[in-house]
Coordinates of C-alpha atoms in Angstrom, one line a residue:
Chain W
M1 CA -4.2 -14.4 26.3
I2 CA -1.4 -11.7 25.6
V3 CA 0.9 -11.0 28.4
I4 CA 3.1 -7.8 28.2
E5 CA 5.9 -7.6 30.7
S6 CA 7.5 -4.3 31.7
L7 CA 7.8 -3.5 27.7
T8 CA 10.1 -0.5 27.1
K9 CA 11.0 1.1 23.7
R10 CA 13.8 4.0 23.7
Y11 CA 14.9 6.0 20.8
G12 CA 18.1 7.5 21.9
S13 CA 17.5 9.4 25.0
A14 CA 13.6 9.6 24.3
T15 CA 11.5 6.9 25.9
A16 CA 8.4 6.2 23.8
V17 CA 7.0 3.4 26.0
D18 CA 8.1 3.1 29.6
A19 CA 7.8 -0.2 31.4
V20 CA 4.3 -1.1 30.4
S21 CA 2.9 -4.3 31.9
M22 CA -0.6 -5.6 31.1
V23 CA -2.6 -8.7 30.6
I24 CA -5.0 -8.9 27.6
E25 CA -7.8 -11.8 28.3
R26 CA -8.7 -14.1 25.4
N27 CA -11.6 -13.1 23.3
S28 CA -11.7 -9.6 24.7
L29 CA -11.6 -6.3 23.0
T30 CA -9.0 -4.1 24.4
V31 CA -8.8 -0.4 23.5
I32 CA -5.4 1.7 24.2
V33 CA -6.2 5.2 24.1
G34 CA -4.1 8.2 24.4
T35 CA -3.0 11.5 23.0
S36 CA -0.5 11.5 19.9
G37 CA 2.9 10.7 21.1
S38 CA 1.6 8.8 24.2
G39 CA 3.2 5.7 22.9
K40 CA 0.2 3.8 22.3
S41 CA 1.0 2.8 18.5
T42 CA 4.4 1.9 19.5
L43 CA 3.2 -0.4 22.2
L44 CA 0.8 -2.0 19.8
R45 CA 3.5 -2.4 17.1
M46 CA 5.8 -4.1 19.8
I47 CA 3.3 -6.9 20.0
N48 CA 3.8 -7.9 16.5
R49 CA 7.4 -6.8 16.5
L50 CA 7.1 -4.2 13.7
V51 CA 8.9 -2.3 16.4
E52 CA 11.5 -4.3 18.3
P53 CA 11.5 -3.6 22.1
T54 CA 14.3 -2.2 24.0
S55 CA 13.7 -4.4 26.9
G56 CA 10.8 -6.5 28.4
R57 CA 8.7 -9.1 26.6
V58 CA 5.4 -10.2 25.1
L59 CA 3.9 -13.6 25.5
I60 CA 1.1 -14.8 23.3
E61 CA -0.7 -17.9 24.8
G62 CA 2.4 -18.4 26.8
R63 CA 4.9 -18.3 24.0
D64 CA 7.6 -15.6 23.9
T65 CA 7.1 -13.6 20.7
E66 CA 10.9 -13.5 20.2
S67 CA 11.0 -17.2 19.8
E68 CA 10.4 -16.9 16.1
P69 CA 11.4 -14.5 13.2
G70 CA 9.3 -11.5 13.1
H71 CA 7.7 -11.9 9.8
T72 CA 6.3 -15.5 10.6
L73 CA 5.1 -14.2 13.9
R74 CA 3.3 -11.5 12.0
R75 CA 1.4 -14.1 9.7
R76 CA -0.2 -15.4 12.9
I77 CA -1.4 -11.8 14.1
G78 CA -4.0 -9.7 12.2
Y79 CA -3.1 -6.2 11.6
V80 CA -5.3 -3.3 10.4
I81 CA -4.0 0.2 10.1
Q82 CA -5.5 3.8 9.4
G83 CA -5.9 4.2 5.7
H84 CA -6.1 0.5 5.2
G85 CA -2.9 0.1 3.2
L86 CA -4.5 -2.1 0.6
F87 CA -2.3 -3.2 -2.3
P88 CA -3.4 -0.9 -5.2
H89 CA -2.1 -3.3 -7.8
R90 CA -4.1 -6.3 -6.5
T91 CA -7.7 -7.1 -6.5
V92 CA -9.9 -7.2 -3.4
A93 CA -9.8 -11.1 -3.4
E94 CA -5.9 -11.0 -3.9
N95 CA -5.6 -8.5 -1.0
V96 CA -7.7 -10.6 1.3
A97 CA -5.7 -13.7 0.2
T98 CA -2.3 -12.2 1.1
V99 CA -1.4 -14.0 4.4
P100 CA -3.0 -17.5 3.4
R101 CA -0.8 -17.3 0.1
L102 CA 2.3 -16.5 2.4
L103 CA 1.2 -19.5 4.5
K104 CA 0.9 -21.6 1.3
W105 CA -2.7 -22.6 1.8
E106 CA -4.3 -24.6 -1.0
E107 CA -6.2 -22.4 -3.6
A108 CA -9.5 -24.0 -2.8
R109 CA -9.2 -23.2 0.8
I110 CA -7.9 -19.6 0.1
R111 CA -11.1 -19.0 -2.1
A112 CA -13.6 -20.3 0.4
R113 CA -12.1 -18.3 3.1
T114 CA -11.9 -15.1 1.1
E115 CA -15.7 -15.6 0.0
Q116 CA -16.7 -16.3 3.6
L117 CA -15.0 -13.2 4.9
L118 CA -16.1 -10.8 2.2
A119 CA -19.7 -11.9 2.8
A120 CA -19.4 -11.6 6.4
L121 CA -18.2 -8.0 5.9
Q122 CA -21.1 -7.3 3.6
L123 CA -19.1 -7.2 0.4
D124 CA -20.8 -9.6 -2.1
P125 CA -17.9 -11.7 -3.4
A126 CA -19.3 -11.9 -6.9
L127 CA -19.4 -8.2 -7.1
Y128 CA -16.3 -7.1 -5.3
S129 CA -13.7 -10.0 -5.6
E130 CA -12.3 -8.8 -8.9
K131 CA -12.4 -5.2 -8.2
Y132 CA -9.4 -2.9 -7.3
P133 CA -9.1 -0.9 -4.2
H134 CA -9.6 2.5 -6.0
Q135 CA -12.8 1.3 -7.3
L136 CA -14.2 1.0 -3.6
S137 CA -15.6 3.7 -1.2
G138 CA -13.6 4.5 1.9
G139 CA -16.0 2.3 4.1
Q140 CA -15.7 -0.6 1.8
Q141 CA -11.8 -0.4 1.6
Q142 CA -11.7 -0.3 5.4
R143 CA -13.7 -3.5 5.4
V144 CA -11.4 -5.1 3.1
G145 CA -8.5 -4.2 5.3
V146 CA -10.2 -6.0 8.1
A147 CA -11.0 -9.1 5.9
R148 CA -7.3 -9.2 4.9
A149 CA -6.3 -9.0 8.4
L150 CA -8.7 -11.9 9.6
A151 CA -7.9 -14.0 6.5
A152 CA -5.6 -16.6 8.1
E153 CA -7.8 -17.0 11.1
P154 CA -5.5 -15.2 13.4
A155 CA -6.2 -15.6 17.2
V156 CA -5.1 -11.9 17.7
L157 CA -6.1 -8.8 15.7
L158 CA -4.2 -5.6 16.1
M159 CA -5.8 -2.4 14.9
D160 CA -4.1 1.0 14.7
E161 CA -6.5 3.7 14.5
P162 CA -8.6 1.7 12.0
F163 CA -11.5 4.0 11.7
G164 CA -9.5 7.2 11.7
A165 CA -10.0 8.0 8.1
L166 CA -13.8 7.4 8.0
D167 CA -16.5 10.0 8.3
P168 CA -18.5 9.8 11.4
I169 CA -21.6 8.1 10.2
I170 CA -19.6 5.3 8.4
R171 CA -17.4 5.1 11.4
E172 CA -20.2 4.3 13.7
K173 CA -21.4 1.6 11.3
A174 CA -17.7 0.3 11.1
Q175 CA -17.6 0.2 14.9
D176 CA -20.8 -2.0 15.1
D177 CA -19.5 -4.3 12.4
L178 CA -16.3 -4.7 14.4
L179 CA -18.3 -5.8 17.4
D180 CA -20.2 -8.3 15.4
I181 CA -17.0 -9.7 13.7
Q182 CA -15.5 -10.1 17.3
R183 CA -18.6 -12.0 18.5
K184 CA -18.7 -14.1 15.3
F185 CA -15.0 -15.1 15.2
G186 CA -14.0 -14.7 18.9
T187 CA -10.8 -13.0 18.0
T188 CA -8.7 -11.2 20.7
I189 CA -8.7 -7.6 19.5
V190 CA -6.3 -4.9 20.6
L191 CA -7.4 -1.5 19.1
V192 CA -5.3 1.7 19.4
T193 CA -7.3 5.1 19.2
H194 CA -7.1 8.7 20.4
D195 CA -10.9 9.0 20.6
I196 CA -12.2 8.4 24.0
D197 CA -15.6 7.8 22.9
E198 CA -14.7 5.1 20.4
A199 CA -12.6 3.6 23.5
F200 CA -15.7 3.6 25.7
R201 CA -17.9 2.3 22.8
L202 CA -15.8 -0.7 21.8
G203 CA -13.7 -1.7 25.0
D204 CA -14.3 -4.4 27.2
R205 CA -11.2 -3.0 28.9
V206 CA -9.5 0.3 28.1
A207 CA -5.9 1.2 28.8
V208 CA -5.1 4.9 29.1
M209 CA -1.6 6.0 28.1
S210 CA 0.3 9.2 28.5
E211 CA 3.9 10.0 27.7
G212 CA 4.8 6.3 27.3
R213 CA 3.3 5.1 30.6
L214 CA 0.1 3.1 31.2
L215 CA -1.9 5.1 33.6
Q216 CA -4.8 3.0 34.1
Y217 CA -6.1 -0.4 32.6
D218 CA -9.5 -1.3 33.6
R219 CA -13.3 -1.8 32.7
P220 CA -14.7 1.5 31.2
E221 CA -17.1 2.1 34.2
V222 CA -14.1 1.9 36.5
L223 CA -12.3 4.4 34.6
V224 CA -15.3 6.9 34.9
T225 CA -16.1 6.2 38.5
R226 CA -12.6 5.8 40.0
P227 CA -10.0 7.5 37.7
A228 CA -6.4 6.7 38.8
D229 CA -5.3 10.2 38.4
S230 CA -6.1 13.7 37.0
I231 CA -4.9 12.9 33.4
V232 CA -7.3 9.9 33.2
A233 CA -10.2 12.0 34.9
R234 CA -9.6 14.7 32.2
M235 CA -9.5 12.2 29.5
T236 CA -12.7 10.6 30.5
G237 CA -14.2 14.0 30.9
S238 CA -15.2 14.7 34.5
A239 CA -18.0 17.1 33.2
E240 CA -19.7 14.3 31.3
R241 CA -18.9 11.4 33.5
A242 CA -22.6 10.6 34.5
M243 CA -23.6 10.6 30.7
R244 CA -20.6 8.4 29.9
L245 CA -21.5 5.9 32.6
L246 CA -25.1 5.8 31.1
S247 CA -23.7 5.1 27.6
L248 CA -22.1 2.1 28.9
T249 CA -25.2 0.2 29.8
T250 CA -28.0 -0.7 27.4
A251 CA -31.8 -0.4 27.9
G252 CA -32.2 -4.1 27.9
E253 CA -29.7 -4.6 30.8
A254 CA -31.3 -1.9 33.0
A255 CA -35.0 -2.6 32.1
L256 CA -37.5 -3.0 34.8
P257 CA -40.3 -5.6 34.5
L258 CA -43.3 -4.6 32.5
A259 CA -46.1 -3.1 34.7
S260 CA -49.0 -5.5 35.0
D261 CA -51.4 -3.2 33.3
G262 CA -49.2 -3.5 30.0
G263 CA -47.7 0.2 30.5
K264 CA -49.0 3.4 29.3
E265 CA -50.0 3.5 25.7
D266 CA -48.2 6.7 24.7
A267 CA -44.9 5.8 26.3
P268 CA -41.8 6.3 24.0
V269 CA -40.8 3.0 22.5
V270 CA -36.9 2.3 22.5
R271 CA -35.0 -0.7 21.5
A272 CA -33.2 -2.9 24.2
S273 CA -29.9 -2.4 22.4
A274 CA -30.0 1.4 22.8
S275 CA -27.9 2.8 25.6
L276 CA -29.4 4.4 28.7
R277 CA -27.8 7.8 27.3
E278 CA -30.0 7.4 24.2
V279 CA -33.1 6.4 26.3
L280 CA -32.7 9.4 28.6
S281 CA -32.2 11.7 25.6
E282 CA -35.3 10.4 24.1
L283 CA -37.4 10.9 27.4
L284 CA -36.1 14.5 27.8
W285 CA -37.1 15.2 24.2
R286 CA -40.5 13.7 24.5
G287 CA -41.2 14.9 28.0
S288 CA -42.0 11.5 29.1
E289 CA -41.1 9.9 32.6
I290 CA -41.3 6.3 31.2
A291 CA -40.3 4.4 28.2
T292 CA -41.2 1.0 26.8
I293 CA -38.4 -1.4 25.9
V294 CA -38.9 -3.6 23.0
D295 CA -36.7 -6.5 21.8
E296 CA -35.4 -6.8 18.2
N297 CA -38.9 -8.2 17.1
G298 CA -40.6 -5.1 18.4
T299 CA -42.3 -7.1 21.3
P300 CA -42.3 -5.1 24.7
C301 CA -40.0 -6.8 27.1
G302 CA -39.6 -4.2 29.9
R303 CA -39.7 -0.5 30.9
L304 CA -37.5 2.2 32.2
T305 CA -38.2 5.3 34.2
V306 CA -36.2 8.6 34.4
A307 CA -35.7 7.7 38.1
A308 CA -34.3 4.4 37.2
I309 CA -31.8 5.8 34.6
L310 CA -30.7 8.6 37.0
A311 CA -29.9 6.0 39.5
R312 CA -27.5 4.3 37.0
G313 CA -25.7 7.5 36.4
R314 CA -24.4 7.5 39.9
P315 CA -21.1 5.8 40.9
S316 CA -22.2 2.7 42.8
Chain E
M1 CA -8.4 10.5 -31.8
R2 CA -6.7 7.3 -30.4
R3 CA -7.4 5.4 -33.5
A4 CA -5.8 8.1 -35.8
A5 CA -2.7 7.8 -33.6
T6 CA -2.6 4.1 -33.9
L7 CA -3.1 4.4 -37.7
L8 CA -0.3 7.1 -37.8
R9 CA 2.0 4.7 -36.2
L10 CA 1.1 1.9 -38.3
A11 CA 1.9 4.1 -41.3
G12 CA 5.3 5.1 -39.9
L13 CA 6.0 1.4 -39.3
G14 CA 5.2 0.5 -42.7
L15 CA 7.1 3.4 -44.2
L16 CA 10.3 2.3 -42.2
L17 CA 10.0 -1.3 -43.2
A18 CA 9.4 -0.4 -47.0
F19 CA 12.5 1.9 -46.8
L20 CA 14.6 -0.6 -45.1
L21 CA 13.6 -3.6 -47.4
A22 CA 13.2 -1.9 -50.8
P23 CA 15.0 1.5 -50.5
Q24 CA 15.2 1.7 -54.3
L25 CA 11.6 2.7 -54.4
F26 CA 12.6 5.9 -52.7
A27 CA 15.3 6.7 -55.1
P28 CA 13.3 9.4 -56.9
L29 CA 12.7 11.3 -53.7
F30 CA 16.2 11.5 -52.8
A31 CA 17.7 12.2 -56.3
P32 CA 17.3 15.9 -56.2
L33 CA 19.6 16.0 -53.2
T34 CA 22.5 14.3 -54.9
E35 CA 25.0 16.0 -57.3
G36 CA 27.1 14.8 -60.3
G37 CA 25.6 11.5 -60.6
A38 CA 26.1 10.3 -57.1
P39 CA 23.9 7.4 -56.0
P40 CA 20.6 8.7 -54.3
I41 CA 20.3 5.6 -52.0
Y42 CA 23.1 4.1 -49.8
D43 CA 24.7 1.3 -51.7
Q44 CA 27.5 0.2 -49.7
G45 CA 25.5 -2.1 -47.5
N46 CA 22.0 -3.6 -46.9
L47 CA 19.9 -1.1 -44.8
G48 CA 17.7 -3.7 -43.4
M49 CA 20.7 -5.5 -41.8
L50 CA 22.2 -2.1 -40.5
A51 CA 19.1 -1.2 -38.9
L52 CA 18.9 -4.7 -37.2
A53 CA 22.4 -4.3 -36.1
H54 CA 21.8 -0.9 -34.8
L55 CA 18.8 -2.0 -32.8
A56 CA 20.6 -5.1 -31.5
T57 CA 23.4 -2.9 -30.1
V58 CA 21.0 -0.5 -28.5
L59 CA 18.9 -3.2 -26.8
A60 CA 22.0 -5.1 -25.6
A61 CA 23.3 -1.9 -24.0
C62 CA 19.9 -1.1 -22.7
L63 CA 19.6 -4.6 -21.1
G64 CA 22.9 -4.0 -19.3
S65 CA 21.9 -0.5 -18.1
T66 CA 18.5 -1.7 -16.8
V67 CA 20.2 -4.7 -14.8
L68 CA 22.7 -2.3 -13.2
A69 CA 20.5 0.8 -12.8
V70 CA 17.6 -1.2 -11.1
A71 CA 19.9 -3.2 -9.0
L72 CA 21.5 0.0 -7.8
G73 CA 18.2 1.6 -7.3
I74 CA 17.0 -1.2 -5.1
L75 CA 20.2 -1.0 -3.1
V76 CA 20.1 2.6 -2.2
T77 CA 16.4 2.4 -1.2
R78 CA 17.1 -0.3 1.3
A79 CA 17.6 0.6 4.9
G80 CA 21.3 -0.5 4.8
G81 CA 22.0 0.9 1.4
Q82 CA 21.1 4.7 1.9
E83 CA 24.7 5.6 2.3
F84 CA 25.4 4.4 -1.2
L85 CA 22.9 6.9 -2.7
P86 CA 25.4 9.8 -3.3
L87 CA 28.1 7.6 -4.7
S88 CA 25.7 5.7 -7.1
R89 CA 24.2 9.0 -8.3
A90 CA 27.7 10.4 -9.0
V91 CA 28.5 7.4 -10.9
V92 CA 25.4 7.3 -13.2
S93 CA 25.4 11.1 -13.7
F94 CA 29.1 10.8 -14.7
G95 CA 27.9 8.1 -17.2
Q96 CA 25.4 10.6 -18.6
T97 CA 27.5 13.7 -18.7
F98 CA 30.8 12.2 -20.0
P99 CA 30.2 12.7 -23.8
P100 CA 29.8 9.3 -25.4
V101 CA 32.3 10.4 -28.2
A102 CA 34.9 10.5 -25.6
V103 CA 34.1 7.2 -24.2
L104 CA 34.4 5.8 -27.6
A105 CA 37.8 7.3 -28.0
L106 CA 38.9 6.0 -24.6
A107 CA 37.4 2.6 -25.0
V108 CA 38.8 1.8 -28.3
P109 CA 42.6 1.4 -27.2
L110 CA 41.2 -1.0 -24.6
V111 CA 38.8 -3.2 -26.3
G112 CA 39.6 -2.5 -29.9
F113 CA 37.2 -1.3 -32.8
G114 CA 33.7 -2.5 -33.5
E115 CA 30.7 -3.1 -31.3
K116 CA 32.4 -3.3 -27.8
P117 CA 33.3 0.4 -27.5
T118 CA 29.7 1.4 -28.6
L119 CA 28.1 -1.0 -26.1
I120 CA 30.3 0.5 -23.3
A121 CA 29.3 4.0 -24.3
L122 CA 25.6 3.4 -24.6
F123 CA 25.5 1.3 -21.5
L124 CA 27.0 4.2 -19.5
Y125 CA 24.9 6.8 -21.2
G126 CA 21.6 4.9 -20.5
L127 CA 22.0 4.3 -16.8
L128 CA 20.8 7.7 -15.3
P129 CA 17.1 7.8 -16.5
I130 CA 16.5 4.2 -15.2
F131 CA 18.5 4.7 -12.0
E132 CA 16.6 8.0 -11.1
N133 CA 13.1 6.5 -12.0
T134 CA 13.7 3.4 -10.1
V135 CA 14.7 5.3 -7.0
V136 CA 11.8 7.7 -7.2
G137 CA 9.3 4.7 -8.1
L138 CA 10.6 2.7 -5.0
R139 CA 10.7 5.8 -2.8
T140 CA 7.0 6.8 -3.5
C141 CA 5.4 3.7 -2.6
P142 CA 2.6 4.7 -0.2
A143 CA 3.9 4.3 3.4
A144 CA 0.7 2.6 4.6
V145 CA 0.9 0.0 1.9
L146 CA 4.5 -1.0 2.9
E147 CA 3.5 -1.0 6.6
A148 CA 0.8 -3.3 5.7
A149 CA 3.0 -5.5 3.7
S150 CA 5.3 -5.9 6.6
G151 CA 2.4 -6.2 9.1
M152 CA 1.0 -9.1 7.2
G153 CA 4.2 -11.1 7.5
M154 CA 6.0 -10.5 4.2
S155 CA 9.9 -10.8 4.5
A156 CA 11.8 -7.8 3.1
R157 CA 12.5 -9.9 -0.2
Q158 CA 8.8 -10.7 -0.5
R159 CA 7.8 -7.2 0.0
L160 CA 10.2 -5.9 -2.5
L161 CA 9.2 -8.4 -5.3
T162 CA 5.5 -8.5 -4.8
V163 CA 4.7 -5.0 -3.6
E164 CA 7.5 -2.5 -4.1
L165 CA 8.8 -3.4 -7.7
P166 CA 5.3 -3.9 -9.2
L167 CA 4.2 -0.4 -7.8
A168 CA 7.4 1.2 -9.1
M169 CA 7.1 -0.6 -12.5
P170 CA 5.5 2.1 -14.3
L171 CA 8.2 4.6 -13.5
I172 CA 11.0 1.9 -14.2
L173 CA 9.5 1.3 -17.6
E174 CA 9.5 5.0 -18.3
G175 CA 13.1 5.2 -17.4
I176 CA 14.0 2.3 -19.7
R177 CA 11.9 4.1 -22.5
I178 CA 13.8 7.3 -22.3
S179 CA 17.1 5.5 -22.2
L180 CA 16.2 3.5 -25.2
V181 CA 15.3 6.5 -27.2
I182 CA 18.3 8.6 -26.4
N183 CA 20.5 5.7 -27.2
I184 CA 18.9 4.9 -30.7
G185 CA 20.2 8.4 -31.7
T186 CA 23.5 8.2 -29.7
A187 CA 24.3 4.8 -31.4
T188 CA 24.9 6.5 -34.7
L189 CA 28.2 7.7 -33.3
G190 CA 29.3 4.0 -33.0
S191 CA 29.9 4.0 -36.7
T192 CA 32.9 6.0 -36.2
V193 CA 34.7 3.1 -34.5
A194 CA 33.4 0.6 -37.1
A195 CA 30.4 -0.6 -35.3
K196 CA 27.5 -1.8 -37.5
G197 CA 24.5 0.5 -37.6
L198 CA 22.6 3.3 -39.4
G199 CA 25.4 5.8 -38.4
E200 CA 27.3 4.3 -41.4
V201 CA 24.9 5.6 -43.8
I202 CA 25.4 9.2 -42.3
I203 CA 29.0 9.0 -42.1
A204 CA 29.3 7.8 -45.8
G205 CA 27.2 10.8 -46.6
L206 CA 29.5 13.1 -44.9
L207 CA 32.7 11.7 -46.3
S208 CA 31.3 11.8 -50.0
N209 CA 29.4 15.0 -49.6
N210 CA 26.1 13.2 -50.3
T211 CA 23.2 14.8 -48.5
A212 CA 20.8 12.1 -49.6
F213 CA 22.7 9.6 -47.4
V214 CA 22.8 11.7 -44.4
L215 CA 19.3 12.5 -44.7
Q216 CA 18.1 8.9 -45.2
G217 CA 20.4 7.8 -42.2
G218 CA 19.0 10.4 -40.0
L219 CA 15.3 9.7 -41.0
A220 CA 15.5 6.1 -40.6
T221 CA 17.0 6.5 -37.0
G222 CA 14.5 9.0 -36.1
L223 CA 11.6 6.9 -37.1
M224 CA 13.0 4.0 -35.6
A225 CA 13.3 5.9 -32.2
V226 CA 9.8 7.2 -32.5
L227 CA 8.4 3.9 -33.0
L228 CA 10.3 2.2 -30.2
Y229 CA 9.2 4.9 -27.9
D230 CA 5.6 4.3 -28.7
A231 CA 5.9 0.6 -28.5
V232 CA 7.4 0.7 -25.1
A233 CA 4.6 3.2 -24.0
A234 CA 2.1 0.8 -25.3
L235 CA 3.6 -2.0 -23.2
E236 CA 3.6 0.3 -20.1
R237 CA -0.2 1.1 -20.4
R238 CA -0.7 -2.7 -20.7
L239 CA 1.1 -3.4 -17.7
C240 CA -0.1 -0.6 -15.7
R241 CA -3.9 -0.5 -16.6
T242 CA -4.6 -2.2 -13.4
A243 CA -2.1 -0.9 -11.0
R244 CA -2.4 2.5 -9.1
I245 CA -4.8 4.8 -10.7
D246 CA -5.2 6.5 -7.4

């Protein structure tokens, strides 16, 4: 758990972050979203003390981050930045081994951990360990950056616009991978982005910042249905809020029981992991009233009607 | 193409060694330049020994320049040392622009004749390229890489030694290479204050009006400079083959 207590950063007379307080639950993925200059990156960088706060404090698992030198604190916190920042003169394996080496792990343990992480991020260790960053694609570099940040098994992972440099198709894949990683390693992730879609897609909880202040910090559906003020409402997009709400629920979660007759033969088939937004779009496109939901093995496990989806698009 | 270049260098090295070890072989070549039965090949000392002394003086001065220039370059690129940049730049630029001949003339009364005044002149003369290249090399490390290094938990010292200096190394080596080459030529001036070196041959030629001496001193020095330049360039390529290509 990360507790942030009225954290403030001033540069001269300008206030970058203004008395922000928030509690980040363990094993959650929290997204801080805001326009550029909203103070979101500064807030993130005060958690690992790359930026020293003017006032206020941060507790990680009850321990004040000021109780040890900044560089040793940062070895316990994963950090991923936009444009990955890989060391160009070191191989992929050496990059990943950076923090374990700083912590003086044994070589055998470092090698085992490096291979485990590269495999988990779909980079075959035999193929990629000895490559240099410039020999990788943008998506691969980004994954090596994540592997490096996770190398020393940090409980907390901070990510500053980690997908900003990726093209849209690779970005979506990278976002899915991140959700997988989070499930697999149970890391507490705090991610900064200016992309509200990314925030809604990834965040268990989303913090909206503007001009250094934290406007609202809640579950995504609450941000859509009960925005704290006009800035949050504008950011979450009031014209699209019904669709946003739909995008937060998967077909599997909203599925109705299968009809006893086994359902209509020609009903469109959608995966349980698809969002209601995607299901509705598919139904509109096919001109159908009803869809059959299938699990990952392709077995029908429920159905969804347009009426049922529309009901989910209204604030409850 | 590359092969031809290597062969040319090896031929150059062979020629230089042959001339320094067995200069009499070249006597017929230089004989047409002499008048009145003057010796065609320098005969007042061993050319090989002179070349070695010449090289040793240059390398020693260059080592000193490198230590000071790199240290200054590191200092002025730290957060706390930026204010020293104008002063450091003024000092090394002065070292480069103040004529080495004048340095020799000023140094002799202080440290006497011999190698010492030459070392001082070359040391001052070689600072600028190394300092400027160190500063540029350290300043152009990508910001994201530095941010990542700090974010991973490197101390300032670890970041400097394991990230910044390795990334700046190609440029630092280039600075050292330039400094070495200009000082191989400049070191010939040392012979005016009795330092051992190939300048002795040139000065002997000037005093006795023997063009052959002047030419062989100049050619040997020039060939040495070219070969040293290539050798350091090869070393640079070896060291930097893996480092930033992007």
